[in-house]
Amino acid sequence: MNTRRKLQIVLLSGRISAGKTRLAAGLVDRHGATLVKTRELILRTLPRTRDKRQDLQRAGERLDRQTEGRWLAEALAALIDERRLNDELPEGLFVLDAVRINGQIEAIRRAFGDSVAHHVHLTASSETLENRFSQRKVRSDDGVTWSQAAANATERKVEGLAAFADTVINTDHCTPNDVSVRATALLGLIPRSVDQLVDVLVGGQFGSEGKGNIVGHIAPEYDLFVRVGGPNAGHQVYAVPMPEKYFHLPSGSERAPNAQLLLGPGAVIHPGKLLAEINTHKISADRLVIDEHAMIIEDVDREVEKAKLASMGSTAQGVGAASARKIMGRGGAENPPVRLAKDVPDLKPYIGQAQRVLDEAYCRGQRILLEGTQGTSLSLHHGPYPHVTSRDTTVSGCLADAGIAPGRVRRTIAVFRTYPIRVGGPSGDFGGAEITHEDIALRSGIPVEELKSREVTTTTGRSRRFGEFDWVQLHRSCVLNGPTDIALTFVDYLSVRNRDAYRFEQLTEETLRFIEEVERVSGQPVTLISTKFDWRNVIDRRSW
């Protein structure tokens, strides 16, 4: 998952307990750095040295006197060359904990270059250092008091290294995370600009636009997939012998098996259904991160929706009821109590922080796809209330649910189908005229029995209702989402002959005119065209 990057070496200095170990651990954890301890290099150089603080200090001082500090650069270079030989991390970020004299620093700068070596010095008051030292549990410190450790001749001079450092950080009143952010800014690990690395895909109608299969087509281009929403929306991707179905997971999960997966803090999760989905698609814990603040659906949430929302055609998956409890449960009086993802033991291997995952992806320049669920016309705020869902389904809503800034967005894809659908039953009106399966069969040449068997919802298995293509809906959805690209699906419903089209010019004349009109009304190009539900079903006209 890590992208290849140039060699960087962080040299840490500072008195005992200044915070070097925590900073080094943060760089390892957040940025995949390789930690190199000076004690390890001493033991490699003088293998008979006892692994005790005072013995290590004396051995290091002897090596410094003999080589004026060059031994450390030589030992570090040998270790890096060894890894190159074994094809382990030939490039990347190394953290040396710690340097003790300026001769060591100068030797490393000469050996690797100023652009490779970055010196970070940590400082703190004596009272803070003594207090931290008393709480340390380090094997090499056994039996050593603060006074003894601080009295070492080299240790007494370490504070003087602040004069040579690229940055000096006082850790008296900083948390370890504060120190990490300040240090990584020096290294350029925090981007100095807001790179547009995120593409967003949303439905432009009432859902079931074929978003999953569009995602399946473009999935190999991405390093990280993000999904928000809940299991009241299912996405399908073509696969043999059976289509892949996704209710919580991003639709690119199997098409891009090396990409990381993220469920954002605005996601709403049914643990049993999610765990079954993880098992079905064989998703490992090191690949999937579920934000700790994602809301958990309880059985009672489903029961509430069955009782209260049957009159409007709800899927009754509990997403809305759970979302309402998340809002009302801030006072702690909800029954059942609000549970977030971090409160579910079975989800523990996957729990993390979306902001951290996204921050790391930005730092590495990774491509990100945010997959919206349902459709723009089902937005709680922008749809025809009350026949709407429980969240904002526009690009803006999806970004907020994921925790992604608008300035990160590169492309926005709005997906429309040739005949919009709504769930069967009392799910609300179409903007235009409602039509039947028989109408589409007559126009397209597709057998009506095939349409009826195919057009059922992924989540509940209900029959779907059809409407004429709504040009006002197209315009309004584009105003709300600001797409850069339009994906048009189910063009075989215009003519079954389109199923044999693998290039744009092979589409029927009627279809080409329809696409021209979509581009004229939307003001954006139709760059992805789905001709049928098959592995080679998307005509790709993108220039990005």
Coordinates of C-alpha atoms in Angstrom, one line a residue:
M1 CA 0.0 0.0 0.0
N2 CA 2.9 2.4 0.7
T3 CA 4.0 4.4 -2.3
R4 CA 7.7 4.5 -3.0
R5 CA 9.5 7.6 -1.8
K6 CA 13.0 9.0 -1.7
L7 CA 15.4 8.2 1.2
Q8 CA 14.9 10.5 4.2
I9 CA 16.7 10.1 7.6
V10 CA 15.4 11.8 10.7
L11 CA 18.0 12.4 13.3
L12 CA 16.5 12.8 16.8
S13 CA 18.4 14.5 19.6
G14 CA 17.4 15.6 23.1
R15 CA 18.0 14.7 26.7
I16 CA 16.6 11.5 28.3
S17 CA 12.8 11.6 28.4
A18 CA 12.4 14.6 26.1
G19 CA 10.0 12.6 23.9
K20 CA 12.2 11.1 21.3
T21 CA 10.9 7.6 21.6
R22 CA 7.3 8.7 21.3
L23 CA 8.1 10.8 18.2
A24 CA 9.9 7.9 16.6
A25 CA 7.0 5.6 17.3
G26 CA 4.6 8.1 15.7
L27 CA 6.7 8.3 12.6
V28 CA 6.8 4.5 12.4
D29 CA 3.1 4.2 13.0
R30 CA 1.8 7.0 10.8
H31 CA 4.3 7.2 8.0
G32 CA 5.8 3.7 7.8
A33 CA 9.2 4.8 8.9
T34 CA 11.9 2.3 9.8
L35 CA 13.2 2.9 13.3
V36 CA 16.9 2.6 14.0
K37 CA 18.1 2.8 17.6
T38 CA 21.6 4.0 18.4
R39 CA 21.9 1.2 21.0
E40 CA 21.4 -1.3 18.2
L41 CA 24.2 0.3 16.1
I42 CA 26.5 0.2 19.2
L43 CA 25.8 -3.5 19.7
R44 CA 26.4 -4.1 16.0
T45 CA 29.7 -2.3 16.1
L46 CA 30.8 -3.5 19.6
P47 CA 28.8 -6.8 20.0
R48 CA 30.3 -7.5 23.5
T49 CA 28.8 -4.4 25.0
R50 CA 26.3 -5.1 27.8
D51 CA 22.8 -3.9 27.1
K52 CA 22.7 -1.5 30.0
R53 CA 22.4 2.3 29.8
Q54 CA 25.7 3.1 31.5
D55 CA 27.6 0.5 29.5
L56 CA 26.0 1.7 26.2
Q57 CA 26.8 5.3 27.1
R58 CA 30.5 4.4 27.8
A59 CA 30.7 2.3 24.5
G60 CA 29.2 5.2 22.5
E61 CA 31.6 7.7 24.0
R62 CA 34.6 5.5 23.2
L63 CA 33.5 5.1 19.6
D64 CA 33.0 8.9 19.3
R65 CA 36.5 9.6 20.7
Q66 CA 38.0 7.1 18.3
T67 CA 36.2 8.3 15.1
E68 CA 34.9 11.8 16.0
G69 CA 31.4 10.4 15.5
R70 CA 31.9 8.9 12.1
W71 CA 31.2 5.4 13.4
L72 CA 27.4 6.2 13.6
A73 CA 27.2 7.2 9.9
E74 CA 29.2 4.1 8.9
A75 CA 27.0 1.8 10.9
L76 CA 23.8 3.4 9.6
A77 CA 25.0 3.2 6.0
A78 CA 25.9 -0.4 6.4
L79 CA 22.4 -1.2 7.8
I80 CA 20.7 0.6 4.9
D81 CA 22.9 -1.1 2.3
E82 CA 22.1 -4.4 4.0
R83 CA 18.4 -3.8 3.5
R84 CA 19.0 -2.7 -0.1
L85 CA 20.8 -6.0 -0.7
N86 CA 17.9 -8.0 0.8
D87 CA 15.5 -5.8 -1.1
E88 CA 13.9 -4.5 2.1
L89 CA 12.9 -0.8 2.0
P90 CA 15.7 0.3 -0.4
E91 CA 14.2 3.8 -0.1
G92 CA 11.9 5.4 2.4
L93 CA 11.9 7.1 5.8
F94 CA 14.4 6.1 8.5
V95 CA 14.4 7.5 12.1
L96 CA 17.6 7.4 14.1
D97 CA 17.0 7.6 17.8
A98 CA 19.2 9.2 18.8
V99 CA 22.3 11.3 17.9
R100 CA 24.5 12.5 20.8
I101 CA 27.2 14.8 19.5
N102 CA 27.5 17.2 16.5
G103 CA 30.3 15.0 15.0
Q104 CA 27.7 12.3 14.5
I105 CA 25.3 14.7 12.8
E106 CA 28.0 16.1 10.5
A107 CA 29.2 12.7 9.5
I108 CA 25.7 11.6 8.6
R109 CA 25.1 14.8 6.6
R110 CA 28.4 14.2 4.7
A111 CA 27.5 10.6 4.0
F112 CA 23.9 11.1 2.9
G113 CA 23.6 14.8 2.0
D114 CA 21.8 17.7 3.7
S115 CA 18.6 17.1 1.7
V116 CA 18.4 13.5 3.1
A117 CA 19.2 14.1 6.8
H118 CA 16.8 16.1 8.9
H119 CA 17.8 16.9 12.5
V120 CA 15.0 17.4 15.1
H121 CA 15.9 18.4 18.6
L122 CA 13.5 17.9 21.5
T123 CA 13.8 19.9 24.7
A124 CA 12.0 20.1 28.0
S125 CA 12.5 21.4 31.5
S126 CA 14.5 19.4 34.1
E127 CA 11.4 18.9 36.2
T128 CA 9.4 17.5 33.3
L129 CA 12.3 15.2 32.3
E130 CA 12.8 13.9 35.8
N131 CA 9.0 13.2 36.1
R132 CA 8.9 11.4 32.8
F133 CA 12.0 9.4 33.6
S134 CA 10.4 8.1 36.8
Q135 CA 7.5 6.7 34.8
R136 CA 9.7 5.0 32.2
K137 CA 9.8 1.2 31.9
V138 CA 12.9 0.6 29.8
R139 CA 15.0 -2.5 30.4
S140 CA 18.3 -0.8 30.0
D141 CA 17.4 1.7 32.7
D142 CA 16.9 -0.9 35.4
G143 CA 18.6 0.3 38.6
V144 CA 19.5 3.7 37.2
T145 CA 18.2 6.9 38.8
W146 CA 17.5 10.2 37.1
S147 CA 20.5 11.8 38.7
Q148 CA 22.8 9.0 37.5
A149 CA 21.4 9.1 33.9
A150 CA 21.6 12.9 33.7
A151 CA 25.1 13.1 35.1
N152 CA 26.7 11.3 32.1
A153 CA 29.2 13.6 30.4
T154 CA 27.7 13.2 26.9
E155 CA 24.2 13.5 28.3
R156 CA 25.1 16.9 29.9
K157 CA 26.2 18.3 26.5
V158 CA 23.2 17.0 24.5
E159 CA 21.2 20.2 25.0
G160 CA 23.9 22.0 23.0
L161 CA 22.7 20.2 19.8
A162 CA 19.7 22.5 19.7
A163 CA 22.1 25.0 18.0
F164 CA 22.6 22.7 15.0
A165 CA 19.1 21.4 14.6
D166 CA 16.7 22.0 11.7
T167 CA 13.9 22.4 14.2
V168 CA 13.7 22.6 18.0
I169 CA 10.5 21.5 19.7
N170 CA 9.8 22.2 23.4
T171 CA 7.8 19.3 24.6
D172 CA 6.9 20.7 28.0
H173 CA 3.4 21.6 27.0
C174 CA 2.9 19.6 23.8
T175 CA 1.1 16.3 23.5
P176 CA 3.0 13.5 21.5
N177 CA 0.6 14.2 18.6
D178 CA 1.5 17.9 18.7
V179 CA 5.2 17.0 18.5
S180 CA 4.5 14.6 15.6
V181 CA 2.7 17.1 13.5
R182 CA 5.4 19.8 14.0
A183 CA 8.1 17.3 13.1
T184 CA 6.4 15.9 10.1
A185 CA 5.7 19.3 8.7
L186 CA 9.5 19.8 8.6
L187 CA 9.9 16.6 6.7
G188 CA 7.3 17.5 4.1
L189 CA 5.2 14.5 5.2
I190 CA 2.3 17.0 5.6
P191 CA 1.6 18.3 2.1
R192 CA 2.1 22.1 1.8
S193 CA -0.8 22.3 -0.7
V194 CA -4.2 20.8 -0.9
D195 CA -3.8 18.3 -3.7
Q196 CA -7.0 17.2 -5.5
L197 CA -6.7 13.5 -5.1
V198 CA -10.4 12.6 -4.5
D199 CA -13.0 11.6 -7.1
V200 CA -16.6 11.4 -6.0
L201 CA -19.3 9.3 -7.5
V202 CA -23.0 9.9 -6.7
G203 CA -26.4 8.9 -8.0
G204 CA -28.3 11.6 -9.8
Q205 CA -31.8 10.2 -9.5
F206 CA -33.7 8.0 -7.0
G207 CA -30.9 5.4 -6.5
S208 CA -30.3 2.1 -8.4
E209 CA -28.6 4.1 -11.2
G210 CA -26.0 1.4 -11.6
K211 CA -23.3 3.1 -9.5
G212 CA -21.7 -0.1 -8.4
N213 CA -20.9 -1.3 -11.9
I214 CA -19.4 2.1 -12.8
V215 CA -17.2 1.9 -9.7
G216 CA -16.3 -1.7 -10.7
H217 CA -15.1 -0.3 -14.1
I218 CA -12.9 2.5 -12.7
A219 CA -11.8 0.7 -9.5
P220 CA -8.3 -0.3 -10.7
E221 CA -7.3 3.3 -10.8
Y222 CA -7.6 3.9 -7.1
D223 CA -5.6 3.3 -3.9
L224 CA -8.3 4.0 -1.4
F225 CA -12.1 3.5 -1.5
V226 CA -14.4 5.4 0.9
R227 CA -18.1 4.6 1.4
V228 CA -20.7 6.4 3.5
G229 CA -24.4 5.7 4.1
G230 CA -25.8 2.5 5.3
P231 CA -27.2 -1.0 4.3
N232 CA -30.4 0.5 3.0
A233 CA -28.6 0.8 -0.4
G234 CA -27.0 -2.2 -2.1
H235 CA -24.6 -1.9 -5.0
Q236 CA -23.8 -4.6 -7.5
V237 CA -20.7 -5.3 -9.6
Y238 CA -20.6 -7.8 -12.5
A239 CA -18.8 -11.0 -11.6
V240 CA -18.9 -14.7 -12.6
P241 CA -20.8 -16.8 -11.7
M242 CA -22.8 -14.3 -9.6
P243 CA -22.7 -10.5 -9.2
E244 CA -20.9 -9.1 -6.2
K245 CA -23.2 -7.3 -3.8
Y246 CA -22.1 -4.6 -1.5
F247 CA -24.2 -3.1 1.3
H248 CA -21.5 -1.5 3.5
L249 CA -18.3 -2.1 1.7
P250 CA -17.1 0.0 -1.3
S251 CA -18.0 -1.6 -4.6
G252 CA -14.4 -1.6 -5.8
S253 CA -13.4 -4.0 -3.0
E254 CA -12.7 -7.0 -5.3
R255 CA -11.9 -5.2 -8.5
A256 CA -9.0 -3.5 -6.8
P257 CA -7.8 -6.1 -4.3
N258 CA -4.7 -4.1 -3.1
A259 CA -6.7 -0.9 -2.4
Q260 CA -7.5 0.1 1.2
L261 CA -11.1 0.4 2.3
L262 CA -12.6 3.0 4.6
L263 CA -16.1 3.4 6.1
G264 CA -16.4 7.0 7.1
P265 CA -17.7 8.5 10.4
G266 CA -21.0 9.3 8.8
A267 CA -21.6 5.6 8.0
V268 CA -24.4 3.7 9.7
I269 CA -23.6 0.0 10.3
H270 CA -25.4 -3.2 11.1
P271 CA -22.6 -5.3 12.6
G272 CA -24.0 -8.7 11.7
K273 CA -24.6 -7.8 8.1
L274 CA -21.2 -6.0 7.8
L275 CA -19.3 -9.0 9.3
A276 CA -21.0 -11.4 6.9
E277 CA -20.1 -9.1 4.0
I278 CA -16.5 -9.0 5.2
N279 CA -16.4 -12.7 5.3
T280 CA -18.0 -13.1 1.9
H281 CA -15.5 -10.9 0.2
K282 CA -12.6 -12.1 2.4
I283 CA -11.6 -8.6 3.5
S284 CA -8.6 -8.7 6.0
A285 CA -8.4 -6.4 9.0
D286 CA -5.3 -4.7 7.7
R287 CA -7.2 -3.6 4.6
L288 CA -10.4 -2.2 6.1
V289 CA -10.8 0.7 8.5
I290 CA -14.1 1.6 10.1
D291 CA -14.2 5.0 11.7
E292 CA -14.8 4.7 15.4
H293 CA -17.7 7.2 15.3
A294 CA -19.8 5.3 12.7
M295 CA -23.3 4.6 14.2
I296 CA -24.5 1.1 15.0
I297 CA -28.0 -0.1 14.0
E298 CA -29.8 -2.1 16.7
D299 CA -32.6 -4.6 16.1
V300 CA -35.0 -2.1 17.6
D301 CA -34.1 0.4 14.9
R302 CA -35.4 -2.0 12.2
E303 CA -38.6 -2.6 14.2
V304 CA -39.2 1.1 14.5
E305 CA -38.9 1.7 10.8
K306 CA -41.1 -1.3 9.9
A307 CA -43.8 0.2 12.2
K308 CA -43.5 3.8 11.3
L309 CA -42.2 4.1 7.8
A310 CA -44.1 1.3 5.9
S311 CA -46.4 3.9 4.4
M312 CA -43.6 5.5 2.4
G313 CA -41.8 2.4 1.1
S314 CA -38.8 2.4 3.4
T315 CA -36.4 -0.5 3.2
A316 CA -36.7 -0.7 7.0
Q317 CA -33.0 -1.4 7.5
G318 CA -32.9 0.8 10.6
V319 CA -30.6 3.4 9.1
G320 CA -32.9 6.4 9.8
A321 CA -33.9 5.3 13.3
A322 CA -30.3 4.7 14.2
S323 CA -29.3 8.1 12.8
A324 CA -32.0 9.8 14.9
R325 CA -30.8 8.1 18.0
K326 CA -27.3 9.3 17.3
I327 CA -28.6 12.8 17.3
M328 CA -30.9 12.5 20.3
G329 CA -28.5 10.3 22.3
R330 CA -26.1 13.1 23.1
G331 CA -27.7 13.5 26.4
G332 CA -27.3 9.8 27.3
A333 CA -31.0 9.2 27.7
E334 CA -31.7 7.0 24.7
N335 CA -33.0 3.5 25.0
P336 CA -31.2 1.4 23.8
P337 CA -28.1 3.4 24.5
V338 CA -26.2 4.7 21.5
R339 CA -23.4 2.4 20.4
L340 CA -20.7 3.6 18.0
A341 CA -18.5 1.3 16.0
K342 CA -15.8 1.5 18.7
D343 CA -18.2 0.0 21.2
V344 CA -18.7 -3.3 19.3
P345 CA -16.1 -5.9 20.3
D346 CA -16.5 -7.9 17.0
L347 CA -15.6 -4.8 15.0
K348 CA -12.5 -4.0 17.1
P349 CA -9.9 -5.3 14.6
Y350 CA -11.2 -2.8 12.0
I351 CA -11.7 0.3 14.1
G352 CA -9.6 3.4 13.3
Q353 CA -9.9 7.0 12.5
A354 CA -11.0 8.1 9.0
Q355 CA -9.2 11.4 9.3
R356 CA -5.9 9.6 10.0
V357 CA -6.4 7.2 7.0
L358 CA -7.2 10.1 4.7
D359 CA -4.3 12.2 6.0
E360 CA -1.9 9.4 5.3
A361 CA -3.4 8.9 1.8
Y362 CA -3.0 12.7 1.1
C363 CA 0.6 12.6 2.3
R364 CA 1.4 9.7 -0.1
G365 CA -0.4 11.2 -3.0
Q366 CA -2.8 8.3 -3.3
R367 CA -5.9 8.3 -5.5
I368 CA -9.2 8.2 -3.6
L369 CA -12.7 7.3 -4.7
L370 CA -15.6 8.3 -2.5
E371 CA -18.7 6.3 -3.4
G372 CA -22.1 7.8 -2.5
T373 CA -25.1 5.7 -1.9
Q374 CA -28.8 6.1 -3.0
G375 CA -29.5 9.1 -5.3
T376 CA -29.6 12.9 -5.2
S377 CA -33.5 13.0 -5.4
L378 CA -33.6 11.0 -2.2
S379 CA -31.7 13.6 -0.2
L380 CA -33.2 14.4 3.2
H381 CA -32.8 18.1 2.5
H382 CA -33.1 18.4 -1.3
G383 CA -35.6 15.6 -2.2
P384 CA -39.4 15.5 -2.3
Y385 CA -40.0 15.2 1.4
P386 CA -41.3 12.9 3.0
H387 CA -40.4 10.4 0.3
V388 CA -36.7 10.8 1.0
T389 CA -33.9 9.0 2.9
S390 CA -32.3 9.9 6.2
R391 CA -29.2 11.7 5.0
D392 CA -28.0 14.1 2.4
T393 CA -27.1 12.1 -0.7
T394 CA -25.4 14.9 -2.7
V395 CA -21.7 15.3 -3.2
S396 CA -21.6 17.8 -0.4
G397 CA -23.3 15.4 2.0
C398 CA -21.1 12.5 1.1
L399 CA -18.0 14.6 1.6
A400 CA -19.2 15.7 5.1
D401 CA -20.0 12.1 6.1
A402 CA -16.6 11.0 5.0
G403 CA -14.6 13.9 6.5
I404 CA -13.2 15.1 3.1
A405 CA -12.7 18.8 2.4
P406 CA -14.3 20.1 -0.9
G407 CA -10.9 21.4 -2.0
R408 CA -9.6 17.8 -2.2
V409 CA -12.0 16.9 -5.0
R410 CA -10.7 16.4 -8.5
R411 CA -13.6 14.9 -10.5
T412 CA -17.2 14.4 -9.7
I413 CA -19.2 11.7 -11.5
A414 CA -23.0 11.8 -11.4
V415 CA -24.7 8.6 -12.5
F416 CA -28.0 8.6 -14.4
R417 CA -30.0 5.8 -15.9
T418 CA -32.1 6.1 -19.0
Y419 CA -35.3 5.3 -17.1
P420 CA -35.2 6.3 -13.4
I421 CA -36.7 3.9 -10.9
R422 CA -38.3 4.0 -7.5
V423 CA -38.9 1.2 -5.1
G424 CA -42.2 -0.6 -5.7
G425 CA -45.1 0.5 -3.5
P426 CA -45.8 3.9 -1.8
S427 CA -42.3 5.3 -2.4
G428 CA -43.3 8.6 -3.9
D429 CA -44.0 10.1 -7.3
F430 CA -41.7 10.6 -10.3
G431 CA -41.0 14.0 -11.5
G432 CA -42.3 12.9 -15.0
A433 CA -44.7 10.3 -16.1
E434 CA -44.6 6.8 -14.6
I435 CA -44.4 3.9 -17.2
T436 CA -44.5 0.2 -17.1
H437 CA -42.1 -2.7 -17.8
E438 CA -44.2 -3.4 -20.9
D439 CA -43.6 0.1 -22.2
I440 CA -39.8 -0.3 -21.9
A441 CA -39.9 -3.8 -23.4
L442 CA -41.8 -2.4 -26.4
R443 CA -39.4 0.4 -27.0
S444 CA -36.1 -1.5 -26.4
G445 CA -36.9 -5.0 -27.7
I446 CA -35.9 -6.6 -24.4
P447 CA -38.4 -9.3 -23.3
V448 CA -40.7 -8.1 -20.6
E449 CA -40.0 -11.2 -18.5
E450 CA -36.3 -10.4 -18.4
L451 CA -37.0 -6.8 -17.3
K452 CA -39.3 -8.0 -14.5
S453 CA -36.8 -10.6 -13.2
R454 CA -33.9 -8.1 -13.4
E455 CA -35.5 -5.0 -12.0
V456 CA -35.7 -5.8 -8.3
T457 CA -33.9 -3.9 -5.5
T458 CA -30.5 -5.2 -4.3
T459 CA -31.4 -4.8 -0.6
T460 CA -35.0 -5.9 -0.3
G461 CA -35.7 -7.8 -3.5
R462 CA -38.8 -5.6 -4.3
S463 CA -40.0 -4.9 -7.8
R464 CA -39.1 -1.5 -9.1
R465 CA -41.3 1.2 -10.7
F466 CA -40.2 3.1 -13.8
G467 CA -40.5 6.7 -14.9
E468 CA -39.7 8.6 -18.1
F469 CA -36.3 10.3 -18.1
D470 CA -36.8 13.5 -16.2
W471 CA -34.9 16.4 -17.7
V472 CA -35.7 18.8 -14.9
Q473 CA -34.3 16.2 -12.5
L474 CA -31.1 16.0 -14.6
H475 CA -30.7 19.8 -14.5
R476 CA -31.4 20.1 -10.8
S477 CA -29.1 17.2 -9.8
C478 CA -26.3 18.8 -11.8
V479 CA -26.9 22.1 -10.0
L480 CA -26.7 20.4 -6.6
N481 CA -23.7 18.2 -7.4
G482 CA -21.6 20.2 -9.9
P483 CA -20.4 17.1 -11.8
T484 CA -17.5 17.1 -14.1
D485 CA -18.6 13.9 -15.7
I486 CA -21.9 12.1 -16.4
A487 CA -22.2 8.3 -16.4
L488 CA -25.2 7.1 -18.3
T489 CA -26.4 3.6 -17.6
F490 CA -28.9 1.1 -19.0
V491 CA -28.6 2.4 -22.5
D492 CA -29.8 -1.1 -23.6
Y493 CA -33.2 0.1 -22.4
L494 CA -33.2 2.5 -25.3
S495 CA -32.4 -0.3 -27.6
V496 CA -31.3 -3.9 -27.1
R497 CA -28.9 -3.4 -30.0
N498 CA -26.8 -1.2 -27.7
R499 CA -25.7 -4.4 -25.9
D500 CA -23.5 -5.2 -28.9
A501 CA -21.8 -1.7 -28.8
Y502 CA -18.2 -1.6 -27.6
R503 CA -17.4 1.8 -29.1
F504 CA -19.3 5.1 -29.0
E505 CA -20.1 5.1 -32.7
Q506 CA -21.6 1.6 -32.5
L507 CA -24.6 2.9 -30.4
T508 CA -27.9 3.4 -32.1
E509 CA -28.6 6.8 -33.7
E510 CA -31.4 7.3 -31.2
T511 CA -29.0 6.7 -28.3
L512 CA -26.4 9.1 -29.7
R513 CA -29.1 11.9 -30.0
F514 CA -30.2 11.1 -26.4
I515 CA -26.6 11.5 -25.1
E516 CA -26.2 14.8 -27.0
E517 CA -29.3 16.0 -25.2
V518 CA -28.0 14.9 -21.8
E519 CA -24.8 16.7 -22.4
R520 CA -26.7 19.9 -23.5
V521 CA -28.9 20.0 -20.5
S522 CA -26.3 19.0 -17.9
G523 CA -23.6 21.1 -19.4
Q524 CA -21.1 18.2 -18.9
P525 CA -19.8 15.4 -21.0
V526 CA -21.1 11.9 -20.9
T527 CA -17.9 10.0 -20.4
L528 CA -19.0 6.6 -19.1
I529 CA -21.8 4.7 -20.9
S530 CA -23.0 1.3 -19.6
T531 CA -24.5 -0.8 -22.4
K532 CA -25.3 -4.0 -20.4
F533 CA -24.4 -5.7 -17.1
D534 CA -21.2 -7.5 -18.2
W535 CA -17.5 -7.4 -17.7
R536 CA -17.0 -5.3 -20.9
N537 CA -20.1 -3.2 -20.5
V538 CA -18.8 0.3 -20.2
I539 CA -17.8 2.6 -23.1
D540 CA -15.1 4.8 -21.6
R541 CA -14.8 8.3 -23.2
R542 CA -12.8 9.9 -20.4
S543 CA -9.7 12.0 -21.0
W544 CA -8.5 11.8 -17.4

